[in-house]
Every structure is written in structure tokens, then in C-alpha cells.
Tab-separated table of C-alpha atoms and ligand atoms in Angstrom:
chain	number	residue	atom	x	y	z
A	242	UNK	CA	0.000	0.000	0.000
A	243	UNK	CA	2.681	2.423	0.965
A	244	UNK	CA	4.782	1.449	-2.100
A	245	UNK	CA	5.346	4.706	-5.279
A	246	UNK	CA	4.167	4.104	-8.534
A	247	UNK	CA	6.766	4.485	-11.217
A	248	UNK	CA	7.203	8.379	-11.726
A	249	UNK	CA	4.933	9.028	-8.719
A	250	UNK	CA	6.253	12.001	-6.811
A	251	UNK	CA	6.668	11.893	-3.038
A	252	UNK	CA	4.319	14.794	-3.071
A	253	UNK	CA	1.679	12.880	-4.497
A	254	UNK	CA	2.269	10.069	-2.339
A	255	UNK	CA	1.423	12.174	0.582
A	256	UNK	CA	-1.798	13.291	-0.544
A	257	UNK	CA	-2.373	9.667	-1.779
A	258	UNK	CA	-1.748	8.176	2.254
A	259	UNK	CA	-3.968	11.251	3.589
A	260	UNK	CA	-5.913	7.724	4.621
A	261	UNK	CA	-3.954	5.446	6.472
A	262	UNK	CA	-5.165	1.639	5.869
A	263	UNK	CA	-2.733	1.233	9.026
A	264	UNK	CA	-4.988	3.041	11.266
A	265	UNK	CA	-7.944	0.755	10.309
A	266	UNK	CA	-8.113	-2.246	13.205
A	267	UNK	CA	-8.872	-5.674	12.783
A	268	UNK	CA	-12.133	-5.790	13.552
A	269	UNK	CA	-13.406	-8.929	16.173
A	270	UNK	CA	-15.291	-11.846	14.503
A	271	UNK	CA	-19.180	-11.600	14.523
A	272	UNK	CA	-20.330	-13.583	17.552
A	273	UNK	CA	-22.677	-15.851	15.396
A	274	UNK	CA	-21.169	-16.430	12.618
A	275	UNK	CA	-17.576	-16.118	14.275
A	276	UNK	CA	-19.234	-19.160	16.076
A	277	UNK	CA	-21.269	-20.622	13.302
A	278	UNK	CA	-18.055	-21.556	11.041
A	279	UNK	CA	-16.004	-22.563	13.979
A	280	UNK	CA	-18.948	-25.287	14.889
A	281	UNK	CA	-18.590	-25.854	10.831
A	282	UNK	CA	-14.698	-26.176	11.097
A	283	UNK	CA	-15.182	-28.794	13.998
A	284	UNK	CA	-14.855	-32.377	12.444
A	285	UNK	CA	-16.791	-34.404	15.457
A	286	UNK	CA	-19.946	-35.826	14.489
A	287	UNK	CA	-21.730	-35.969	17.387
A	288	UNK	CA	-20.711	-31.912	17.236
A	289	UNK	CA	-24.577	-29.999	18.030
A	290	UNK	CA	-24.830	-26.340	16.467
A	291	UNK	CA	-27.339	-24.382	18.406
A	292	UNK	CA	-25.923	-20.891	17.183
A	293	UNK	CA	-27.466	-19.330	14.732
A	294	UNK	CA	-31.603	-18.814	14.692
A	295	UNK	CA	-32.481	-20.999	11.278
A	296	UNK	CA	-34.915	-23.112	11.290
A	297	UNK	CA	-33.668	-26.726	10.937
A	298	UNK	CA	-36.208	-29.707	10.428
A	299	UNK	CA	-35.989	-32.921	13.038
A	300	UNK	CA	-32.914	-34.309	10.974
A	301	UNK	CA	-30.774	-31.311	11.539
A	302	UNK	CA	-31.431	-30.070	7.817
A	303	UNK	CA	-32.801	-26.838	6.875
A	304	UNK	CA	-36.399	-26.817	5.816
A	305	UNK	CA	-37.763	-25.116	2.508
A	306	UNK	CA	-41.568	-24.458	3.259
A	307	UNK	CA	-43.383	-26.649	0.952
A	308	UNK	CA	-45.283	-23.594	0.678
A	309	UNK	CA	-43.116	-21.930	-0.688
A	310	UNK	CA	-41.688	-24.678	-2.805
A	311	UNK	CA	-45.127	-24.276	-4.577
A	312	UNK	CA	-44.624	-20.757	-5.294
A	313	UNK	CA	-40.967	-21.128	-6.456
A	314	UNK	CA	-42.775	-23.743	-9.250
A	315	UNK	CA	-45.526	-21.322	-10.313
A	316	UNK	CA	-42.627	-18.101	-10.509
A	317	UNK	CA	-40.902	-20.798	-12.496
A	318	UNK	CA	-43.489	-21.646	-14.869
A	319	UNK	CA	-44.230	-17.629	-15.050
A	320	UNK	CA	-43.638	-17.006	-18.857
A	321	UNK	CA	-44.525	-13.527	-18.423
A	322	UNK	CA	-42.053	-13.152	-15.616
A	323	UNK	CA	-38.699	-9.981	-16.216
A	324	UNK	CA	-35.711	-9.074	-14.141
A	325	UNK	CA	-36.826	-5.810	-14.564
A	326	UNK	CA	-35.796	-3.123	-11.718
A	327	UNK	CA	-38.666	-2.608	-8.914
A	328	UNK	CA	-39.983	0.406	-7.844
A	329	UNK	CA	-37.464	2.048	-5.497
A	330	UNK	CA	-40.108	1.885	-2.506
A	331	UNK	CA	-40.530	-2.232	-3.977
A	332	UNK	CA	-43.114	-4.288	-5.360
A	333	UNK	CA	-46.249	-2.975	-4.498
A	334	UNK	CA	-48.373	-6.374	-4.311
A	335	UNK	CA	-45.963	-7.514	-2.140
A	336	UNK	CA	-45.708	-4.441	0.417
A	337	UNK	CA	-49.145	-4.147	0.296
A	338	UNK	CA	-49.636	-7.892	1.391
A	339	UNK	CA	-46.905	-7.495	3.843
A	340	UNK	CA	-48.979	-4.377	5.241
A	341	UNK	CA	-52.184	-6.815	5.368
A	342	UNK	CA	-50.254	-9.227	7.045
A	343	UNK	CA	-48.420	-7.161	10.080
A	344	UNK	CA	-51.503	-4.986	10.714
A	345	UNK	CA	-54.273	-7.812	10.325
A	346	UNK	CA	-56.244	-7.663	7.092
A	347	UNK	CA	-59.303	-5.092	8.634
A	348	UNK	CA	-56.839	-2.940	9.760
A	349	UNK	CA	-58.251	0.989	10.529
A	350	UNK	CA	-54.682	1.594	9.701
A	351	UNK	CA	-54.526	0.586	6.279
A	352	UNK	CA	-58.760	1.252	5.489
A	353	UNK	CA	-58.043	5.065	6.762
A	354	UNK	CA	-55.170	5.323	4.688
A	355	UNK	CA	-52.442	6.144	7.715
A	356	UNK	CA	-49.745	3.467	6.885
A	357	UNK	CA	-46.755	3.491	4.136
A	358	UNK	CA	-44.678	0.589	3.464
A	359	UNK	CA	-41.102	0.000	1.928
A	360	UNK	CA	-39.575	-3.074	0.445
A	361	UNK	CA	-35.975	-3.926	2.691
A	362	UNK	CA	-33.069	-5.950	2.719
A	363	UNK	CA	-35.215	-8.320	5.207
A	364	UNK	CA	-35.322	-7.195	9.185
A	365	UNK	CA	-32.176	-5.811	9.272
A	366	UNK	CA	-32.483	-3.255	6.398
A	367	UNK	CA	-36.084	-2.500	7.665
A	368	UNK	CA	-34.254	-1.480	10.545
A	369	UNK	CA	-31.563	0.251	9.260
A	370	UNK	CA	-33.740	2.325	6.906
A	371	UNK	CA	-35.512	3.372	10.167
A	372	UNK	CA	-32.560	4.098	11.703
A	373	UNK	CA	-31.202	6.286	8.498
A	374	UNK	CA	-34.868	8.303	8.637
A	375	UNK	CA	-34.814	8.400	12.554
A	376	UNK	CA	-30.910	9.944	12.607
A	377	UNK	CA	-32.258	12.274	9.344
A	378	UNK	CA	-34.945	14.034	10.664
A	379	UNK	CA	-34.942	13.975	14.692
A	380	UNK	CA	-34.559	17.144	16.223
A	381	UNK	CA	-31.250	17.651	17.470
A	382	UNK	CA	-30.484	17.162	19.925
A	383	UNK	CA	-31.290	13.698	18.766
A	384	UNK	CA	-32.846	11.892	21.284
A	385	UNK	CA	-32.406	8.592	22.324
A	386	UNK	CA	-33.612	5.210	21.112
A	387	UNK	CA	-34.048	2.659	24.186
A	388	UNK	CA	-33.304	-0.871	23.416
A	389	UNK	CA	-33.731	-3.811	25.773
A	390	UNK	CA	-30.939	-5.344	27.605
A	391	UNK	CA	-30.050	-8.466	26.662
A	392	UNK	CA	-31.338	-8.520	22.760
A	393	UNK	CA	-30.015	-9.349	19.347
A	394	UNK	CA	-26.520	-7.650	19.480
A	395	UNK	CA	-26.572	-6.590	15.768
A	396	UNK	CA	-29.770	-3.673	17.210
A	397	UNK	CA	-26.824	-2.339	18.887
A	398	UNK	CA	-24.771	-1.839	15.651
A	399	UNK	CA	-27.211	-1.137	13.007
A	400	UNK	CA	-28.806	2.046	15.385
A	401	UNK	CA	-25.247	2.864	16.581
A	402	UNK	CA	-23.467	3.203	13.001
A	403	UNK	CA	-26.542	6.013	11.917
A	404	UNK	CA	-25.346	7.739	15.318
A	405	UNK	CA	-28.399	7.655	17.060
A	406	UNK	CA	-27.982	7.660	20.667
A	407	UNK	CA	-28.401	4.159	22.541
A	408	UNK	CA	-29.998	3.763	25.975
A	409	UNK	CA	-30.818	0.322	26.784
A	410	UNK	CA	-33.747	-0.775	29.436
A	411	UNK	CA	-33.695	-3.652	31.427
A	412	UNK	CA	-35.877	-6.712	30.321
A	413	UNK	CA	-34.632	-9.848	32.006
A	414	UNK	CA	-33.809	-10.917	35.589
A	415	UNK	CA	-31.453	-13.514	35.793
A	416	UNK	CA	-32.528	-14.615	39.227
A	417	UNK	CA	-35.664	-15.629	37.833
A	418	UNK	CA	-34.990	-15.972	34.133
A	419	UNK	CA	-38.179	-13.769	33.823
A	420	UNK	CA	-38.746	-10.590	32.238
A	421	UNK	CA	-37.430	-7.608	34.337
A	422	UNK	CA	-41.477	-5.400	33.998
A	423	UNK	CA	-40.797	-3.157	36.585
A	424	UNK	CA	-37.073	-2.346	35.409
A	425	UNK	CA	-38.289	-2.203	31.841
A	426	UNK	CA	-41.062	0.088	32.989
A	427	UNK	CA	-38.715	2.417	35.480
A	428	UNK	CA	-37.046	3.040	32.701
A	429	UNK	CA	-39.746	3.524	30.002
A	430	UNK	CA	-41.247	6.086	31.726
A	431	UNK	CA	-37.988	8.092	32.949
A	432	UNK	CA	-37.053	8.798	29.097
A	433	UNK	CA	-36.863	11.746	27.752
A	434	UNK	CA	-40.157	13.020	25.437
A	435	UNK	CA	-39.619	12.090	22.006
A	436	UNK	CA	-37.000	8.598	22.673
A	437	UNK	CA	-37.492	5.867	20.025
A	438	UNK	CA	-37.996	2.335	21.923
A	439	UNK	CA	-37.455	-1.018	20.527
A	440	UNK	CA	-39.467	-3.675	20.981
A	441	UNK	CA	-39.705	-6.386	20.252
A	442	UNK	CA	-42.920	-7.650	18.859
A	443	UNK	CA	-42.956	-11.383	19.737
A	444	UNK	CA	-40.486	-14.323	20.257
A	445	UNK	CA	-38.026	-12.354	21.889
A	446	UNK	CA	-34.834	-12.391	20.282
A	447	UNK	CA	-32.540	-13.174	22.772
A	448	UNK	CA	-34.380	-14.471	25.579
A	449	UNK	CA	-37.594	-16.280	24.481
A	450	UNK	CA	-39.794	-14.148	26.725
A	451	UNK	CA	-42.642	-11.864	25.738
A	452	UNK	CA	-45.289	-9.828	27.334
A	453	UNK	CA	-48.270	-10.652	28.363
A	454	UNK	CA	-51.258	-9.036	26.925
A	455	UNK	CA	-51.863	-6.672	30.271
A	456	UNK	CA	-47.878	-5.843	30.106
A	457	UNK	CA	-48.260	-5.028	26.661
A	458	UNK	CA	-51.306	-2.857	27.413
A	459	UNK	CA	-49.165	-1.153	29.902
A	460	UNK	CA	-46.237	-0.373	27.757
A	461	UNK	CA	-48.187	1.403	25.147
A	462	UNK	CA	-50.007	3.632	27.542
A	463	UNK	CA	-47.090	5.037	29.026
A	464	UNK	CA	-45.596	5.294	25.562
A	465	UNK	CA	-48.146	6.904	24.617
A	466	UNK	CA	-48.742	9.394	27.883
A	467	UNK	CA	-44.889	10.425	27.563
A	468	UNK	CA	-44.153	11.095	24.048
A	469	UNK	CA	-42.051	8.433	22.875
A	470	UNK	CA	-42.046	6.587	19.572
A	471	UNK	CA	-42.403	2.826	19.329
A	472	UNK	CA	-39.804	0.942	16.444
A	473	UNK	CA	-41.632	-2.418	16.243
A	474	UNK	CA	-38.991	-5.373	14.836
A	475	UNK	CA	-41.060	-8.442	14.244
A	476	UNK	CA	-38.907	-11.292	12.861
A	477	UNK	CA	-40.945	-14.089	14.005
A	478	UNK	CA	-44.956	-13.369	12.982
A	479	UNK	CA	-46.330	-16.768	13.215
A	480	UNK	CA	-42.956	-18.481	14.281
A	481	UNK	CA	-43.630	-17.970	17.470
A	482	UNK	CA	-47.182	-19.333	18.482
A	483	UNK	CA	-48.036	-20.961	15.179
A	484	UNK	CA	-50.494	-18.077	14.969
A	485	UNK	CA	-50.063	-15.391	12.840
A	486	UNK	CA	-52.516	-13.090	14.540
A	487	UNK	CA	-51.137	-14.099	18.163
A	488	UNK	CA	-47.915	-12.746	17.288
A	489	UNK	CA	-48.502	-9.663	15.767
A	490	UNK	CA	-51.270	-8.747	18.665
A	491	UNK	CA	-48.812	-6.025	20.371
A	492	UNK	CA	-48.531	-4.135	17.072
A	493	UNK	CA	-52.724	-4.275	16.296
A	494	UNK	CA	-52.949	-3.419	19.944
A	495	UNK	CA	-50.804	-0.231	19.787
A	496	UNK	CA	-52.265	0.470	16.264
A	497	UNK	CA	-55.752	0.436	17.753
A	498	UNK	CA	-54.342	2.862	20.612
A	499	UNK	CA	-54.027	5.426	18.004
A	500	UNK	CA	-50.156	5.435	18.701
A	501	UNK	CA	-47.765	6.245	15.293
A	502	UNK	CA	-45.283	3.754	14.908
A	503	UNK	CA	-42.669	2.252	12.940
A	504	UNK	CA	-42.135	-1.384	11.813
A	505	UNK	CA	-39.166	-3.757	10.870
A	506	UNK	CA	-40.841	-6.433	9.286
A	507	UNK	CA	-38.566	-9.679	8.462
A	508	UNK	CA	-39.805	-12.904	6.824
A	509	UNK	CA	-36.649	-14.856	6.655
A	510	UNK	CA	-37.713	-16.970	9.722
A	511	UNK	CA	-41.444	-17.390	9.299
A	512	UNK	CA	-41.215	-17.865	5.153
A	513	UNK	CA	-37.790	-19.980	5.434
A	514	UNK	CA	-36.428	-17.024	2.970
A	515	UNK	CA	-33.512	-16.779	5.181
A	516	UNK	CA	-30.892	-15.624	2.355
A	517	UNK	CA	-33.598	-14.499	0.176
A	518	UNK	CA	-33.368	-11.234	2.418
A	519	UNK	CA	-37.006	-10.513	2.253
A	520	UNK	CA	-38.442	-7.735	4.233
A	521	UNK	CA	-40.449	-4.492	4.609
A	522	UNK	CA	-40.593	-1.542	6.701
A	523	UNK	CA	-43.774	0.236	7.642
A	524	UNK	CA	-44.497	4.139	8.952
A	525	UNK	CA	-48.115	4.165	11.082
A	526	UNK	CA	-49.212	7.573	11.393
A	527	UNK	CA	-51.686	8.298	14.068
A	528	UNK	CA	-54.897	9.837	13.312
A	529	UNK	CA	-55.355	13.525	12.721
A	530	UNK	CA	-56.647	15.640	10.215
A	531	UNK	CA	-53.145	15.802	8.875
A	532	UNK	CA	-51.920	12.748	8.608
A	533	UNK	CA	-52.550	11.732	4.877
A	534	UNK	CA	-50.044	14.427	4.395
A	535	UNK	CA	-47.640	13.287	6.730
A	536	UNK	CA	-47.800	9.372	5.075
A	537	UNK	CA	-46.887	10.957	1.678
A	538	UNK	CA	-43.730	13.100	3.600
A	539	UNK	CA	-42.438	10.250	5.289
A	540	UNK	CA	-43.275	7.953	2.041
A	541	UNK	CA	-41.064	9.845	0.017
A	542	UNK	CA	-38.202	10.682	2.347
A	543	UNK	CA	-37.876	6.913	2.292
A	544	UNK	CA	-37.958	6.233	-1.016
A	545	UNK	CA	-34.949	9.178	-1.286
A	546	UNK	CA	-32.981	6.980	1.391
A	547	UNK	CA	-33.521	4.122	-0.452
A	548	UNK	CA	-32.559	5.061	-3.511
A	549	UNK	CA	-29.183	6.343	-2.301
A	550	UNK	CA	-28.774	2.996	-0.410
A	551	UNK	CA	-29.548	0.385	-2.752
A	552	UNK	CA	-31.245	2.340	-5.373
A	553	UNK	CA	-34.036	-0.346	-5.857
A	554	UNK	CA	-34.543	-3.976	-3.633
A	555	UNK	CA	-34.430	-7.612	-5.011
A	556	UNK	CA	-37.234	-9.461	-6.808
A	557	UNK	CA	-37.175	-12.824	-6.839
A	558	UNK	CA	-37.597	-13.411	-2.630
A	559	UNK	CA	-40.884	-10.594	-2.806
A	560	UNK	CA	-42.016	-12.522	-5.739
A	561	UNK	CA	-42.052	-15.846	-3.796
A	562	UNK	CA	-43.661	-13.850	-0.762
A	563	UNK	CA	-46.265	-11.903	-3.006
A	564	UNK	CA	-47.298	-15.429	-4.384
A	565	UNK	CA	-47.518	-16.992	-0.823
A	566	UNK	CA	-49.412	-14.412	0.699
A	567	UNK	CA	-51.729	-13.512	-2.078
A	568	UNK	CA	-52.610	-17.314	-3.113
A	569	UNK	CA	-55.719	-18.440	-0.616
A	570	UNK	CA	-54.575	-21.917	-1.373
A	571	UNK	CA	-50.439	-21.428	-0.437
A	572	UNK	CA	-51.758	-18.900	2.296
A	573	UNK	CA	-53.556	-21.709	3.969
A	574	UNK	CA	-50.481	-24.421	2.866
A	575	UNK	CA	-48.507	-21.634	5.088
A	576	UNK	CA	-50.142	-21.172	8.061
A	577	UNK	CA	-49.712	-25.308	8.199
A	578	UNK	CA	-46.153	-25.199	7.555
A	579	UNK	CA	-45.918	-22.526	10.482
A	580	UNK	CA	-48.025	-24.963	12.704
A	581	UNK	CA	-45.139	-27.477	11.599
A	582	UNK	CA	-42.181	-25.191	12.758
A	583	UNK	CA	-43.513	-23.719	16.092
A	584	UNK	CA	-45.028	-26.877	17.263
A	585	UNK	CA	-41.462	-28.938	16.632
A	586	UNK	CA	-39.808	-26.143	18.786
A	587	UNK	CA	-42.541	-26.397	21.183
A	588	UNK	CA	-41.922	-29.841	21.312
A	589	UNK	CA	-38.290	-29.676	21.341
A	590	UNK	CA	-38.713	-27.323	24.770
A	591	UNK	CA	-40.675	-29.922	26.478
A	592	UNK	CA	-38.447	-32.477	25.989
A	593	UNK	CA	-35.213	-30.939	26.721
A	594	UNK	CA	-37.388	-29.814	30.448
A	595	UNK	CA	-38.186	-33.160	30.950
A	596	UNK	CA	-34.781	-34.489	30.113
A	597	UNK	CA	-32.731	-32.451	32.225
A	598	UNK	CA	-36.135	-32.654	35.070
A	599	UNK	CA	-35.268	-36.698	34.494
A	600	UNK	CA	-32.145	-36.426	35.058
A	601	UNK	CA	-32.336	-34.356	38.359
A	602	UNK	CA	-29.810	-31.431	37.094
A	603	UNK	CA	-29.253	-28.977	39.767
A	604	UNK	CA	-31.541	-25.717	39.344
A	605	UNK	CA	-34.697	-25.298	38.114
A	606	UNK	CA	-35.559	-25.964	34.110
A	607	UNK	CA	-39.189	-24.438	33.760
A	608	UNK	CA	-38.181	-20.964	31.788
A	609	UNK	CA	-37.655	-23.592	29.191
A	610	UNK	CA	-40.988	-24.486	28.320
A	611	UNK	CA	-42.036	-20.395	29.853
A	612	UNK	CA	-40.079	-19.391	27.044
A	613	UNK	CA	-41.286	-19.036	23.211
A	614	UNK	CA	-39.964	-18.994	19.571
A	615	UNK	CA	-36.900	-19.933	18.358
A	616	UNK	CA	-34.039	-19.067	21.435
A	617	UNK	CA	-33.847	-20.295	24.582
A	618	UNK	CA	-31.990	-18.217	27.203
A	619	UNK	CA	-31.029	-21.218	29.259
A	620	UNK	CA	-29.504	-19.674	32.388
A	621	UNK	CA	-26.035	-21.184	31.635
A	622	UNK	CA	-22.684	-19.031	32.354
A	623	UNK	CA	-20.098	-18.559	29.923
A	624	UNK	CA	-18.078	-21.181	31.651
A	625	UNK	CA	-20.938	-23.776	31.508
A	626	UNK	CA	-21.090	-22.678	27.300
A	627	UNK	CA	-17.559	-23.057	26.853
A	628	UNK	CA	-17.395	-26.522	28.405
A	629	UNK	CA	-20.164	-27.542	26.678
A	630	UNK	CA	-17.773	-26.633	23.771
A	631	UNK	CA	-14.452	-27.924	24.666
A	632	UNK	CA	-15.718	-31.089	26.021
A	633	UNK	CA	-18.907	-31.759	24.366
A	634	UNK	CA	-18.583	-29.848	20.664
A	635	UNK	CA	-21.875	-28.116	21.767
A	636	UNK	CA	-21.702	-24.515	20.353
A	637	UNK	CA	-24.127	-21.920	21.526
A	638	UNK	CA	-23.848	-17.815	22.275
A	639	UNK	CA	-21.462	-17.347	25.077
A	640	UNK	CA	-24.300	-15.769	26.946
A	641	UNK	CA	-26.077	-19.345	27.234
A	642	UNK	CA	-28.893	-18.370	24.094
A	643	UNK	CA	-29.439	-21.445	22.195
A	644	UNK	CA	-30.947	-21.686	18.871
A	645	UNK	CA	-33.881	-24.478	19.664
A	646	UNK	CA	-34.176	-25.175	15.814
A	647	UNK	CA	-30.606	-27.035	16.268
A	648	UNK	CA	-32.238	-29.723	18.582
A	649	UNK	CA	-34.396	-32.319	17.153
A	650	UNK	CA	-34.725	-36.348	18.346
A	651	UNK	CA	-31.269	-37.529	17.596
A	652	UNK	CA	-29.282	-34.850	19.775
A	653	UNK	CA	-31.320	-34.009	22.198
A	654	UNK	CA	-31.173	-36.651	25.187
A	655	UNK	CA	-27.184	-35.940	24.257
A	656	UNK	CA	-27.720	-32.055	25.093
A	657	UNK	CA	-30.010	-33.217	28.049
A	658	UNK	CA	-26.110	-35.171	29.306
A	659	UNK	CA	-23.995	-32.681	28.446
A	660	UNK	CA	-25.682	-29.740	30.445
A	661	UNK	CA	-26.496	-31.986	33.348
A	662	UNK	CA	-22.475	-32.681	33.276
A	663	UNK	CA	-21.087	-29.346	32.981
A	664	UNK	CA	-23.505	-27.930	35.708
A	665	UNK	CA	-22.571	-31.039	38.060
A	666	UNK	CA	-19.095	-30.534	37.001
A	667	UNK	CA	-18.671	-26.764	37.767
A	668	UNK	CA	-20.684	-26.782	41.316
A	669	UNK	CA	-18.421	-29.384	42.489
B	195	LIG	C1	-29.835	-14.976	15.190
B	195	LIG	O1	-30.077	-14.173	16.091
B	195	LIG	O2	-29.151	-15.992	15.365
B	195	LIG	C2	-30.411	-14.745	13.818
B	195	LIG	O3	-31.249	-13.641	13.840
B	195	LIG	C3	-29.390	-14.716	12.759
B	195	LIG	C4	-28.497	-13.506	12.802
B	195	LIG	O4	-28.331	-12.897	11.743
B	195	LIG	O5	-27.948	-13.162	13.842
């Protein structure tokens, strides 16, 4: 790098190194996928990956819907079908279906005209497109978005590298591997008028444990009462319970409040579109005489973000989605296939209780089956986790978060061992 060109002047070369590469750090390796090729690397057989939140069937395998196998056939057999460019705000049949589908068909929302919706990079670029428009256009100075401690560390990054400020509240209490309400609420209701706050809308990503439909109720009236702006992610609509309308009730709850919010919408875990990067983000005005002409502000501001992010999003996942969500028939095929996934988890929890209940492990093993979706925050301490690796070739976040997909009949009475062995092990 620091090397002249032939008949490059040492002045030039000065102006040229203005930008050091030196200064630039090595940066550390993501914690799941860091963790997900390691457990690839690892040549035992017996090895259990329980890293990364994929859906894997009861042979370890990942699962296309048959769902959406259907629709891949009919986009395939789609004579009429182009590459052409979308839209920069995305293909409209499939935002509006997404819309339909995260704010419940009858929506007063979408009948009254108060919602806009934009075609992402899945979750993640929902929420970074929120993130660009939140950073854009808060006052300054810009206040504060409140995200729950422990969650998905990438929230951390994606709000952090548009520079918005990060608070975190407090949402779990180890002592009781239950959900820390009156922390979370303290906390809520000390920010500052105008603070963003993250929530989750079901499955909680990284502990497994949601509101109840009173907390819930609680959370949007002091939300509401002090100002502050709810950022919805839902990665896990119908994942969680099976039920698609269960899991999006917190959203139609603060929709029906009246309360303007914003949505990260993802359906790489409920449509099995996991590299398809498939997602939407959604702007819920509340009602007033003016809010028509606030949609149509905020709708174009986003499609001007857009455009200078990734000028317009990829077709062939929304395609598959559009067809799935539009087709009564694959619709219904769907909301099976989800029944198939969240009831094999379910199941999964119930053994792995019972196991470790069977085998008399010290400490108590009922968050397992409290908890819901695809993670389990197990309780276990870094030491326990990187036992469990060392010994056992069990990989799993260092916090103790395990990816319940990963377990199916074959592995689990082995996890069930291995945790009642490092627990044993490391009390002793
Ligand atoms: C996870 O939390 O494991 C998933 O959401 C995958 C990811 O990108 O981190």
C-alpha cells in the first residue's frame, strides 16, 4: 500500500496516504457467525450447532416451506415473468400484502389510509432504513432510542453506526430468568419526550420471553402518555405461536391505541427465505386531520434513502412472498407449515425440560418451556457454554442463548447429558 508508482512524486504520495489503511483495526469476529463456522470447522460428528436462529427440520437439515416450494414452481413456470428493476419503494403487491399481514387484514390503519410501506433488505435493512430516517430528521439534539438489555446484538450496531444515541432498558432478571417489567417500565417512563424504543414484537430475540397481553397494554399507555415513539422489529410473525394473529397482537394493539409507529418487518424466519433477504418496513401515522399528508412526507423521504442505499430492492424473494401471501390456497399451505415449525420447537422445549427434570440437574428448568420462539436463554454461564464446547462440541452464544431449531430427536437426550455434566461438574 505504501509502495510509489513508477514516476509518482513523493508529493503525491502524501496526498495519496492522507488515509492510512494502518490506522484501520482488525475488527473482532461476529459472535454468530464467528461461532457458526467454527462449529462448521469442527470435524466431530456428534458436534450440536445451536448458534445461529435458522430453522432446521428434526434431521438437523434446513427446511424449505413446501409452501413456498409451490410458489418457487408457479414463478418458475411464469412465462410472463422480467428481471426488470422494482420500484425504489418495492413491489407494491408484495408491500401491500406485507402491510395486510403485520396490521391484520381489517386494519383501521390501512382502510383510513395512515400506513406506508417499503420493500428492505429483510429485518435488518427495515431497521436500518428506520434508523437512516430516525438519525435524518430527529430534532437535534437527537434523542435517544431505548433498546432492551439483553437482545439481538446486531440492534446495537445497526442504530449505533446512523449515530443515534443508545440507551438500553432492562428486560430480564437472571434470578428468575423472567422478564425484568418493573425495570423495563422504570425506565420507560424516565425517558426523555420524544426517545425511540425497541421492541420487540414477539419471540423475543434473545431471551424467548414476551409480554403478556396486560404488560403489553401497559407499555403502550405510558408510551403513549410520555411522548415516545415505538420501532416495532417483528422477525418471528407466526414463528412464534403458530399463529399469525397471536404474534402480531402487540402491534394491532398499539395500532388500535391510536399510537404512530414504525415497523421492521422480516420474513426470513417465518417464510424460510432466510438468504432471500425478504423484508419491509412500515411508517403508522396516528390519526389527525393531517396525517394523509404526513404518510406521503415520510413515504417519500424513504424512497430518497432508499434510492441512495440500494437504489431499488431484489425481486425474486418478494415474488415468492407476493405469491404466498396472495394465493388463498399457499396462504392456507402456510399457516400449516408454520403450525409445523412452532409446534417442533414447542416440542423440542418440552423435551429438553423433561430431560434435564429426568435427570435431576441442579436448578430449576421451567423458563424452558415459559419461554417461546426460536431461542432459549437457558440460564447457563459462559463457563458452563464453553465446556459444553471444549468437552462436548456443543456450540451456543457465550451468553447461554441457544438456537432451539438445532435440537431435534437424535441430539437431544445428548444435550439433556452434556448440560447436566457441565452444571454437576462446575458446582463441584
Ligand atoms: C440470530 O439471532 O441468530 C439470527 O437472527 C441470525 C443472525 O443474523 O444473527
Amino acid at each position: 500500500m505504501s509502495s510509489l508508482l513508477p514516476g509518482q512524486s513523493s508529493m503525491t504520495r502524501e496526498s495519496v496516504t492522507a488515509f492510512s489503511v494502518d490506522l484501520v483495526p482488525q475488527a473482532p469476529p461476529d459472535s454468530h457467525y464467528g461461532l457458526r463456522a467454527a462449529c462448521r470447522a469442527d470435524p466431530e460428528p456428534n458436534k450440536i450447532d445451536l448458534v445461529i436462529g435458522a430453522y432446521r427440520d428434526d434431521n438437523g437439515r434446513p427446511w424449505i416451506l413446501p409452501a413456498v416450494r409451490k410458489a418457487e414452481k408457479i414463478l418458475y413456470d411464469d412465462g410472463d415473468r422480467t428481471n426488470e428493476y422494482l420500484p425504489i419503494r418495492g413491489m407494491p403487491e408484495f408491500t401491500s400484502a406485507a402491510q395486510r399481514l403485520i396490521l391484520g387484514p381489517n386494519s383501521i390503519a390501512i382502510q383510513e389510509g395512515l400506513a406506508c410501506s417499503v420493500q428492505t433488505i429483510s429485518g435488518t435493512g427495515a431497521l436500518h432504513l428506520g434508523g437512516l430516517f430516525l438519525s435524518k430528521f430527529l430534532p437535534r439534539p437527537t434523542p435517544p432510542i431505548y433498546i432492551s438489555s439483553p437482545t439481538w446484538d446486531n440492534h446495537v450496531r445497526v442504530f449505533g453506526n446512523v449515530s443515534l444515541p443508545i440507551r438500553r432498558y432492562p428486560y430480564y432478571l437472571k434470578s428468575s430468568n423472567s422478564i425484568d417489567f418493573d425495570g423495563m417500565m422504570a425506565t420507560l417512563a424516565a425517558a426523555t419526550r420524544g426517545s425511540i424504543i425497541l421492541l420487540q414484537a414477539c419471540a423475543h430475540n434473545h431471551t424467548g420471553l414476551d409480554l403478556s397481553g396486560s404488560q403489553w397494554l401497559v407499555v403502550a399507555q405510558t408510551i403513549r402518555s410520555r411522548g415516545l415513539l415505538p420501532f416495532f422489529d417483528c422477525a418471528y410473525q407466526g414463528f412464534a405461536s403458530g399463529s399469525l394473529s397471536q404474534d402480531n397482537r402487540a402491534i394491532r394493539l398499539f395500532v388500535e391505541q391510536g399510537i404512530e409507529l414504525i415497523i421492521a418487518q422480516s420474513f426470513a424466519k417465518n417464510l424460510g427465505l432466510y438468504g432471500q433477504r425478504v423484508g419491509c418496513f412500515h411508517f403508522v401515522a396516528a390519526p389527525s386531520p393531517e396525517a394523509h399528508g404526513t404518510v406521503a412526507r415520510v413515504a417519500s423521504q424513504l424512497a430518497l434513502l432508499q434510492r441512495s442505499e440500494i437504489s431499488t430492492p431484489p425481486i425474486y424473494g418478494a415474488r415468492i412472498a407476493s405469491i404466498v401471501l396472495e394465493s388463498p390456497q399457499l396462504f392456507a399451505d402456510w399457516e400449516e407449515d408454520l403450525r409445523t415449525m412452532s409446534g417442533r420447537i414447542i416440542d423440542m422445549r418440552t423435551a429438553l425440560r423433561h430431560e434435564l427434570e429426568e435427570l435431576k440437574t441442579p436448578g430449576y428448568w421451567n423458563h424452558i418451556t415459559e419461554q417461546i420462539g426460536m431461542f432459549s436463554f437457558t440460564g447457563l454461564s459462559e463457563e458452563h457454554v464453553a465446556e459444553l464446547k471444549s468437552k462436548w462440541h456443543i456450540y451456543m452464544l457465550a451468553d447461554g442463548r441457544v438456537s432451539m431449531a438445532g435440537l431435534n430427536w437424535g441430539n437431544i437426550k445428548r444435550f439433556a447429558h452434556a448440560i447436566d455434566d457441565v452444571v454437576r461438574r462446575l458446582q463441584a
